Amino acid sequence: MHVSPAQIKRCELRPGDEVAGPVRAPRRSERHPSLVHVETVNGAPAEPPPERPPFARPTPAYATDRLATPDELAAAPFGKGSRVAIVDPPGGEANALLRRMVAKLRESHPELTVTVALAGVRPEDAAQWPGGEAAVVGGAADGSIDEQSQAAELALERAKRLVEGGGHAVVVVDSLEAIAPDAARRIFAAARNHEGAGSLTVVGTLAVSDELARLATTRIMLEPGTGARGDDAPTVSADSSTVRADLLGA
């Protein structure tokens, strides 16, 4: 759907905003339907545009509001605004752990908006994500890096807009290494807890502990090969850790 530059300027739209309004069919020289006018932005009246600080303006702080996770992650807790790296060596099978994690978050924290961005995963693993558990974007390994990077970045921008409105969002990326390096860095670094406001939690998988893992506030290390046993239970290494776990009551 085409949104005109004038509409973007008048309503002060940002990437990831969810807009609604009447739509007209494309005319002869146009490729897409066009928005006649913007009625709502993120569910609120479009005009006058609400005051909202840029996402990066509030001072970030370490997470203090602990999130519920599967029992095997008790030694590596994380909270709203955490930056979580799951280091998944060959055979670690993080996909199964992620599905349980997302199910637990949605069960225990209805205030969270959870989006899963898949990039470079096996088609069989992509098919195991039930649509009702979270918004799932991207796809399996047959998609291009550019397409999957764009899907992950759009998920990030949508999450940012929710946080600017005081909401709490979680973006799960499996895997960060399957998208463009610059995009992976932007997405992972965006996680933050805004004191007295919203939060953005980012959970990303990596095959090796690299520079992205060093940015993490929680590192979950999976033992290699333990996911191949067929019991859907990868083993979490004792090397897993959380920065300032004391703030989460751990």
PDB file of C-alpha atoms in Angstrom:
ATOM      1  CA  MET A   1       0.000   0.000   0.000  1.00  0.00           C
ATOM      2  CA  HIS A   2       1.318   3.442  -0.943  1.00  0.00           C
ATOM      3  CA  VAL A   3       1.486   6.142   1.737  1.00  0.00           C
ATOM      4  CA  SER A   4       2.310   9.544   0.286  1.00  0.00           C
ATOM      5  CA  PRO A   5       5.229  11.695   1.485  1.00  0.00           C
ATOM      6  CA  ALA A   6       2.710  14.376   2.486  1.00  0.00           C
ATOM      7  CA  GLN A   7       0.872  11.901   4.731  1.00  0.00           C
ATOM      8  CA  ILE A   8       4.146  10.743   6.262  1.00  0.00           C
ATOM      9  CA  LYS A   9       5.137  14.330   7.048  1.00  0.00           C
ATOM     10  CA  ARG A  10       1.734  15.495   8.310  1.00  0.00           C
ATOM     11  CA  CYS A  11       1.288  12.526  10.643  1.00  0.00           C
ATOM     12  CA  GLU A  12       5.008  12.359  11.557  1.00  0.00           C
ATOM     13  CA  LEU A  13       5.142   8.685  10.632  1.00  0.00           C
ATOM     14  CA  ARG A  14       8.162   6.543  11.439  1.00  0.00           C
ATOM     15  CA  PRO A  15       9.231   3.166  10.039  1.00  0.00           C
ATOM     16  CA  GLY A  16       7.204   0.427  11.717  1.00  0.00           C
ATOM     17  CA  ASP A  17       4.148   2.580  12.462  1.00  0.00           C
ATOM     18  CA  GLU A  18       0.862   0.749  11.907  1.00  0.00           C
ATOM     19  CA  VAL A  19      -1.515   3.009   9.981  1.00  0.00           C
ATOM     20  CA  ALA A  20      -5.177   2.599   9.040  1.00  0.00           C
ATOM     21  CA  GLY A  21      -7.558   4.480   6.780  1.00  0.00           C
ATOM     22  CA  PRO A  22      -9.599   4.197   3.580  1.00  0.00           C
ATOM     23  CA  VAL A  23      -7.773   2.790   0.555  1.00  0.00           C
ATOM     24  CA  ARG A  24      -8.362   3.348  -3.168  1.00  0.00           C
ATOM     25  CA  ALA A  25      -7.482   1.004  -6.012  1.00  0.00           C
ATOM     26  CA  PRO A  26      -4.371   1.755  -8.092  1.00  0.00           C
ATOM     27  CA  ARG A  27      -4.842   3.995 -11.089  1.00  0.00           C
ATOM     28  CA  ARG A  28      -3.545   3.198 -14.562  1.00  0.00           C
ATOM     29  CA  SER A  29       0.070   4.221 -13.948  1.00  0.00           C
ATOM     30  CA  GLU A  30       0.223   2.980 -10.340  1.00  0.00           C
ATOM     31  CA  ARG A  31       1.368  -0.404  -9.067  1.00  0.00           C
ATOM     32  CA  HIS A  32      -0.156  -0.416  -5.589  1.00  0.00           C
ATOM     33  CA  PRO A  33      -3.335   0.696  -3.791  1.00  0.00           C
ATOM     34  CA  SER A  34      -3.026   4.082  -2.080  1.00  0.00           C
ATOM     35  CA  LEU A  35      -4.082   5.284   1.340  1.00  0.00           C
ATOM     36  CA  VAL A  36      -6.652   8.067   0.885  1.00  0.00           C
ATOM     37  CA  HIS A  37      -5.985   9.542   4.302  1.00  0.00           C
ATOM     38  CA  VAL A  38      -4.559   8.343   7.606  1.00  0.00           C
ATOM     39  CA  GLU A  39      -7.202   7.796  10.280  1.00  0.00           C
ATOM     40  CA  THR A  40      -5.172   6.080  12.989  1.00  0.00           C
ATOM     41  CA  VAL A  41      -1.515   5.496  13.821  1.00  0.00           C
ATOM     42  CA  ASN A  42      -0.777   2.557  16.108  1.00  0.00           C
ATOM     43  CA  GLY A  43      -4.471   2.461  17.031  1.00  0.00           C
ATOM     44  CA  ALA A  44      -4.694   6.133  18.086  1.00  0.00           C
ATOM     45  CA  PRO A  45      -6.101   9.121  16.136  1.00  0.00           C
ATOM     46  CA  ALA A  46      -3.578  10.275  13.546  1.00  0.00           C
ATOM     47  CA  GLU A  47      -4.078  14.008  14.018  1.00  0.00           C
ATOM     48  CA  PRO A  48      -2.776  15.859  15.807  1.00  0.00           C
ATOM     49  CA  PRO A  49       0.333  13.653  15.903  1.00  0.00           C
ATOM     50  CA  PRO A  50       1.075  12.480  19.450  1.00  0.00           C
ATOM     51  CA  GLU A  51       4.261  13.608  21.116  1.00  0.00           C
ATOM     52  CA  ARG A  52       6.636  10.676  21.380  1.00  0.00           C
ATOM     53  CA  PRO A  53      10.352  10.789  22.121  1.00  0.00           C
ATOM     54  CA  PRO A  54      12.720   9.122  19.655  1.00  0.00           C
ATOM     55  CA  PHE A  55      13.457   5.545  20.655  1.00  0.00           C
ATOM     56  CA  ALA A  56      17.112   6.223  21.508  1.00  0.00           C
ATOM     57  CA  ARG A  57      16.507   9.324  23.653  1.00  0.00           C
ATOM     58  CA  PRO A  58      15.583   7.843  27.071  1.00  0.00           C
ATOM     59  CA  THR A  59      18.536   6.631  29.116  1.00  0.00           C
ATOM     60  CA  PRO A  60      18.865   2.828  28.932  1.00  0.00           C
ATOM     61  CA  ALA A  61      19.235   0.852  32.140  1.00  0.00           C
ATOM     62  CA  TYR A  62      19.923  -2.763  33.048  1.00  0.00           C
ATOM     63  CA  ALA A  63      16.833  -4.946  33.204  1.00  0.00           C
ATOM     64  CA  THR A  64      15.153  -5.188  36.600  1.00  0.00           C
ATOM     65  CA  ASP A  65      11.819  -6.833  35.719  1.00  0.00           C
ATOM     66  CA  ARG A  66      12.587 -10.541  35.366  1.00  0.00           C
ATOM     67  CA  LEU A  67      10.815 -12.524  32.646  1.00  0.00           C
ATOM     68  CA  ALA A  68       9.563 -16.079  33.087  1.00  0.00           C
ATOM     69  CA  THR A  69      11.565 -18.651  31.117  1.00  0.00           C
ATOM     70  CA  PRO A  70      11.783 -22.456  30.847  1.00  0.00           C
ATOM     71  CA  ASP A  71      13.322 -24.187  33.868  1.00  0.00           C
ATOM     72  CA  GLU A  72      16.605 -24.971  32.100  1.00  0.00           C
ATOM     73  CA  LEU A  73      17.355 -21.237  31.865  1.00  0.00           C
ATOM     74  CA  ALA A  74      17.127 -20.560  35.602  1.00  0.00           C
ATOM     75  CA  ALA A  75      20.900 -20.000  35.830  1.00  0.00           C
ATOM     76  CA  ALA A  76      20.851 -17.366  33.064  1.00  0.00           C
ATOM     77  CA  PRO A  77      17.878 -15.109  33.819  1.00  0.00           C
ATOM     78  CA  PHE A  78      16.894 -12.114  31.744  1.00  0.00           C
ATOM     79  CA  GLY A  79      14.298  -9.381  31.979  1.00  0.00           C
ATOM     80  CA  LYS A  80      12.494  -6.682  30.079  1.00  0.00           C
ATOM     81  CA  GLY A  81      15.121  -4.854  28.034  1.00  0.00           C
ATOM     82  CA  SER A  82      17.762  -7.596  28.115  1.00  0.00           C
ATOM     83  CA  ARG A  83      20.027  -8.404  25.173  1.00  0.00           C
ATOM     84  CA  VAL A  84      20.137 -12.209  25.056  1.00  0.00           C
ATOM     85  CA  ALA A  85      22.598 -14.217  22.958  1.00  0.00           C
ATOM     86  CA  ILE A  86      21.971 -17.942  22.597  1.00  0.00           C
ATOM     87  CA  VAL A  87      25.230 -19.478  21.411  1.00  0.00           C
ATOM     88  CA  ASP A  88      24.097 -22.528  19.469  1.00  0.00           C
ATOM     89  CA  PRO A  89      26.969 -24.683  18.162  1.00  0.00           C
ATOM     90  CA  PRO A  90      26.265 -27.386  15.556  1.00  0.00           C
ATOM     91  CA  GLY A  91      23.770 -29.838  17.002  1.00  0.00           C
ATOM     92  CA  GLY A  92      22.691 -27.511  19.803  1.00  0.00           C
ATOM     93  CA  GLU A  93      19.147 -27.186  18.412  1.00  0.00           C
ATOM     94  CA  ALA A  94      18.232 -23.741  19.752  1.00  0.00           C
ATOM     95  CA  ASN A  95      15.001 -23.781  17.722  1.00  0.00           C
ATOM     96  CA  ALA A  96      13.290 -26.098  20.214  1.00  0.00           C
ATOM     97  CA  LEU A  97      14.447 -23.966  23.145  1.00  0.00           C
ATOM     98  CA  LEU A  98      13.212 -20.785  21.449  1.00  0.00           C
ATOM     99  CA  ARG A  99       9.744 -22.229  20.902  1.00  0.00           C
ATOM    100  CA  ARG A 100       9.447 -23.144  24.582  1.00  0.00           C
ATOM    101  CA  MET A 101      10.806 -19.734  25.572  1.00  0.00           C
ATOM    102  CA  VAL A 102       8.277 -17.852  23.444  1.00  0.00           C
ATOM    103  CA  ALA A 103       5.412 -20.027  24.707  1.00  0.00           C
ATOM    104  CA  LYS A 104       6.445 -19.319  28.315  1.00  0.00           C
ATOM    105  CA  LEU A 105       6.721 -15.573  27.713  1.00  0.00           C
ATOM    106  CA  ARG A 106       3.278 -15.386  26.136  1.00  0.00           C
ATOM    107  CA  GLU A 107       1.736 -17.512  28.878  1.00  0.00           C
ATOM    108  CA  SER A 108       3.261 -15.514  31.736  1.00  0.00           C
ATOM    109  CA  HIS A 109       3.440 -11.995  30.293  1.00  0.00           C
ATOM    110  CA  PRO A 110       0.348 -10.974  28.281  1.00  0.00           C
ATOM    111  CA  GLU A 111       1.668  -7.404  28.200  1.00  0.00           C
ATOM    112  CA  LEU A 112       4.494  -8.445  25.852  1.00  0.00           C
ATOM    113  CA  THR A 113       4.289  -8.202  22.072  1.00  0.00           C
ATOM    114  CA  VAL A 114       6.490 -11.004  20.728  1.00  0.00           C
ATOM    115  CA  THR A 115       7.804 -11.207  17.160  1.00  0.00           C
ATOM    116  CA  VAL A 116       9.954 -14.033  15.808  1.00  0.00           C
ATOM    117  CA  ALA A 117      12.201 -13.274  12.811  1.00  0.00           C
ATOM    118  CA  LEU A 118      13.459 -16.429  11.103  1.00  0.00           C
ATOM    119  CA  ALA A 119      16.518 -16.258   8.859  1.00  0.00           C
ATOM    120  CA  GLY A 120      18.423 -19.176   7.405  1.00  0.00           C
ATOM    121  CA  VAL A 121      16.704 -21.884   9.436  1.00  0.00           C
ATOM    122  CA  ARG A 122      15.814 -25.325   8.123  1.00  0.00           C
ATOM    123  CA  PRO A 123      12.382 -25.360   6.407  1.00  0.00           C
ATOM    124  CA  GLU A 124      11.318 -28.128   8.795  1.00  0.00           C
ATOM    125  CA  ASP A 125      12.179 -25.935  11.793  1.00  0.00           C
ATOM    126  CA  ALA A 126      10.397 -22.917  10.294  1.00  0.00           C
ATOM    127  CA  ALA A 127       7.238 -25.014   9.863  1.00  0.00           C
ATOM    128  CA  GLN A 128       7.214 -25.891  13.574  1.00  0.00           C
ATOM    129  CA  TRP A 129       6.447 -22.326  14.653  1.00  0.00           C
ATOM    130  CA  PRO A 130       2.691 -22.204  15.349  1.00  0.00           C
ATOM    131  CA  GLY A 131       1.193 -18.972  14.092  1.00  0.00           C
ATOM    132  CA  GLY A 132      -0.821 -18.374  17.255  1.00  0.00           C
ATOM    133  CA  GLU A 133       2.183 -18.115  19.578  1.00  0.00           C
ATOM    134  CA  ALA A 134       3.790 -15.011  18.069  1.00  0.00           C
ATOM    135  CA  ALA A 135       4.045 -12.989  14.886  1.00  0.00           C
ATOM    136  CA  VAL A 136       6.522 -14.895  12.705  1.00  0.00           C
ATOM    137  CA  VAL A 137       8.328 -13.079   9.873  1.00  0.00           C
ATOM    138  CA  GLY A 138      11.137 -14.003   7.497  1.00  0.00           C
ATOM    139  CA  GLY A 139      11.550 -17.643   6.665  1.00  0.00           C
ATOM    140  CA  ALA A 140      13.740 -20.594   5.889  1.00  0.00           C
ATOM    141  CA  ALA A 141      17.182 -20.839   4.335  1.00  0.00           C
ATOM    142  CA  ASP A 142      15.875 -20.505   0.774  1.00  0.00           C
ATOM    143  CA  GLY A 143      15.212 -16.762   1.181  1.00  0.00           C
ATOM    144  CA  SER A 144      17.815 -14.172   0.198  1.00  0.00           C
ATOM    145  CA  ILE A 145      19.937 -12.441   2.837  1.00  0.00           C
ATOM    146  CA  ASP A 146      18.486  -9.075   1.815  1.00  0.00           C
ATOM    147  CA  GLU A 147      14.887 -10.274   2.150  1.00  0.00           C
ATOM    148  CA  GLN A 148      15.469 -11.846   5.528  1.00  0.00           C
ATOM    149  CA  SER A 149      17.451  -8.839   6.781  1.00  0.00           C
ATOM    150  CA  GLN A 150      14.612  -6.516   5.734  1.00  0.00           C
ATOM    151  CA  ALA A 151      12.032  -8.690   7.499  1.00  0.00           C
ATOM    152  CA  ALA A 152      14.077  -8.688  10.712  1.00  0.00           C
ATOM    153  CA  GLU A 153      14.674  -4.927  10.583  1.00  0.00           C
ATOM    154  CA  LEU A 154      10.979  -4.251   9.976  1.00  0.00           C
ATOM    155  CA  ALA A 155      10.180  -6.360  13.042  1.00  0.00           C
ATOM    156  CA  LEU A 156      12.660  -4.238  14.990  1.00  0.00           C
ATOM    157  CA  GLU A 157      11.152  -0.943  13.798  1.00  0.00           C
ATOM    158  CA  ARG A 158       7.653  -2.100  14.704  1.00  0.00           C
ATOM    159  CA  ALA A 159       8.912  -3.052  18.166  1.00  0.00           C
ATOM    160  CA  LYS A 160      10.556   0.358  18.598  1.00  0.00           C
ATOM    161  CA  ARG A 161       7.278   2.132  17.862  1.00  0.00           C
ATOM    162  CA  LEU A 162       5.534   0.031  20.511  1.00  0.00           C
ATOM    163  CA  VAL A 163       8.228   0.904  23.047  1.00  0.00           C
ATOM    164  CA  GLU A 164       7.952   4.623  22.233  1.00  0.00           C
ATOM    165  CA  GLY A 165       4.301   4.334  23.248  1.00  0.00           C
ATOM    166  CA  GLY A 166       5.241   2.772  26.586  1.00  0.00           C
ATOM    167  CA  GLY A 167       4.785  -0.847  25.512  1.00  0.00           C
ATOM    168  CA  HIS A 168       7.000  -3.874  26.020  1.00  0.00           C
ATOM    169  CA  ALA A 169       8.243  -5.811  23.005  1.00  0.00           C
ATOM    170  CA  VAL A 170      10.365  -8.902  22.416  1.00  0.00           C
ATOM    171  CA  VAL A 171      12.101  -9.630  19.106  1.00  0.00           C
ATOM    172  CA  VAL A 172      13.542 -13.127  18.641  1.00  0.00           C
ATOM    173  CA  VAL A 173      15.983 -13.590  15.731  1.00  0.00           C
ATOM    174  CA  ASP A 174      17.013 -17.073  14.621  1.00  0.00           C
ATOM    175  CA  SER A 175      19.690 -16.622  13.436  1.00  0.00           C
ATOM    176  CA  LEU A 176      21.610 -13.332  13.654  1.00  0.00           C
ATOM    177  CA  GLU A 177      24.384 -14.811  11.520  1.00  0.00           C
ATOM    178  CA  ALA A 178      22.012 -15.423   8.595  1.00  0.00           C
ATOM    179  CA  ILE A 179      21.278 -11.730   8.055  1.00  0.00           C
ATOM    180  CA  ALA A 180      23.556  -8.907   6.947  1.00  0.00           C
ATOM    181  CA  PRO A 181      26.194  -8.121   9.631  1.00  0.00           C
ATOM    182  CA  ASP A 182      25.248  -4.440   9.900  1.00  0.00           C
ATOM    183  CA  ALA A 183      21.575  -5.337  10.288  1.00  0.00           C
ATOM    184  CA  ALA A 184      22.391  -7.953  12.925  1.00  0.00           C
ATOM    185  CA  ARG A 185      24.407  -5.417  14.916  1.00  0.00           C
ATOM    186  CA  ARG A 186      21.642  -2.784  14.744  1.00  0.00           C
ATOM    187  CA  ILE A 187      18.973  -5.237  15.816  1.00  0.00           C
ATOM    188  CA  PHE A 188      20.922  -6.746  18.701  1.00  0.00           C
ATOM    189  CA  ALA A 189      22.217  -3.419  20.002  1.00  0.00           C
ATOM    190  CA  ALA A 190      18.699  -1.940  20.031  1.00  0.00           C
ATOM    191  CA  ALA A 191      17.616  -3.912  23.113  1.00  0.00           C
ATOM    192  CA  ARG A 192      17.132  -1.657  26.113  1.00  0.00           C
ATOM    193  CA  ASN A 193      15.115  -0.998  29.222  1.00  0.00           C
ATOM    194  CA  HIS A 194      13.759   2.542  29.402  1.00  0.00           C
ATOM    195  CA  GLU A 195      13.319   3.429  33.064  1.00  0.00           C
ATOM    196  CA  GLY A 196       9.709   4.331  33.761  1.00  0.00           C
ATOM    197  CA  ALA A 197       8.701   3.614  30.159  1.00  0.00           C
ATOM    198  CA  GLY A 198       8.717   0.697  27.722  1.00  0.00           C
ATOM    199  CA  SER A 199      11.297  -1.959  26.972  1.00  0.00           C
ATOM    200  CA  LEU A 200      12.681  -3.865  24.003  1.00  0.00           C
ATOM    201  CA  THR A 201      14.110  -7.322  24.639  1.00  0.00           C
ATOM    202  CA  VAL A 202      16.116  -8.942  21.833  1.00  0.00           C
ATOM    203  CA  VAL A 203      16.942 -12.655  21.791  1.00  0.00           C
ATOM    204  CA  GLY A 204      19.283 -13.814  19.021  1.00  0.00           C
ATOM    205  CA  THR A 205      21.014 -17.078  18.155  1.00  0.00           C
ATOM    206  CA  LEU A 206      24.652 -17.388  17.091  1.00  0.00           C
ATOM    207  CA  ALA A 207      26.767 -20.396  16.133  1.00  0.00           C
ATOM    208  CA  VAL A 208      29.874 -18.980  17.803  1.00  0.00           C
ATOM    209  CA  SER A 209      30.545 -16.579  20.650  1.00  0.00           C
ATOM    210  CA  ASP A 210      31.670 -13.518  18.670  1.00  0.00           C
ATOM    211  CA  GLU A 211      31.520  -9.733  19.033  1.00  0.00           C
ATOM    212  CA  LEU A 212      27.712  -9.773  19.092  1.00  0.00           C
ATOM    213  CA  ALA A 213      27.750 -12.182  22.017  1.00  0.00           C
ATOM    214  CA  ARG A 214      30.009  -9.760  23.880  1.00  0.00           C
ATOM    215  CA  LEU A 215      27.262  -7.122  23.616  1.00  0.00           C
ATOM    216  CA  ALA A 216      24.832  -9.437  25.377  1.00  0.00           C
ATOM    217  CA  THR A 217      23.600  -8.858  28.906  1.00  0.00           C
ATOM    218  CA  THR A 218      22.666 -12.559  29.061  1.00  0.00           C
ATOM    219  CA  ARG A 219      24.628 -15.325  27.340  1.00  0.00           C
ATOM    220  CA  ILE A 220      23.030 -18.747  27.067  1.00  0.00           C
ATOM    221  CA  MET A 221      25.544 -21.353  25.935  1.00  0.00           C
ATOM    222  CA  LEU A 222      24.225 -24.640  24.534  1.00  0.00           C
ATOM    223  CA  GLU A 223      26.309 -27.792  24.663  1.00  0.00           C
ATOM    224  CA  PRO A 224      27.212 -29.020  21.151  1.00  0.00           C
ATOM    225  CA  GLY A 225      25.360 -32.055  19.900  1.00  0.00           C
ATOM    226  CA  THR A 226      22.904 -32.339  22.783  1.00  0.00           C
ATOM    227  CA  GLY A 227      19.890 -31.440  20.645  1.00  0.00           C
ATOM    228  CA  ALA A 228      20.388 -34.418  18.344  1.00  0.00           C
ATOM    229  CA  ARG A 229      19.074 -36.909  20.902  1.00  0.00           C
ATOM    230  CA  GLY A 230      15.513 -36.415  19.717  1.00  0.00           C
ATOM    231  CA  ASP A 231      14.078 -35.460  23.118  1.00  0.00           C
ATOM    232  CA  ASP A 232      13.743 -31.772  22.254  1.00  0.00           C
ATOM    233  CA  ALA A 233      15.925 -30.799  25.220  1.00  0.00           C
ATOM    234  CA  PRO A 234      19.248 -29.115  24.383  1.00  0.00           C
ATOM    235  CA  THR A 235      21.596 -28.894  27.350  1.00  0.00           C
ATOM    236  CA  VAL A 236      22.415 -25.429  28.679  1.00  0.00           C
ATOM    237  CA  SER A 237      26.093 -25.069  29.601  1.00  0.00           C
ATOM    238  CA  ALA A 238      27.256 -24.002  33.047  1.00  0.00           C
ATOM    239  CA  ASP A 239      29.174 -21.222  31.261  1.00  0.00           C
ATOM    240  CA  SER A 240      25.901 -19.342  30.704  1.00  0.00           C
ATOM    241  CA  SER A 241      25.690 -16.069  32.607  1.00  0.00           C
ATOM    242  CA  THR A 242      23.882 -12.766  33.104  1.00  0.00           C
ATOM    243  CA  VAL A 243      25.391  -9.320  33.677  1.00  0.00           C
ATOM    244  CA  ARG A 244      23.965  -7.727  36.851  1.00  0.00           C
ATOM    245  CA  ALA A 245      21.812 -10.756  37.596  1.00  0.00           C
ATOM    246  CA  ASP A 246      21.391  -9.298  41.091  1.00  0.00           C
ATOM    247  CA  LEU A 247      19.030  -6.674  39.663  1.00  0.00           C
ATOM    248  CA  LEU A 248      16.734  -9.498  38.570  1.00  0.00           C
ATOM    249  CA  GLY A 249      16.659 -11.072  42.010  1.00  0.00           C
ATOM    250  CA  ALA A 250      18.999 -13.885  40.971  1.00  0.00           C
TER     251      ALA A 250
END
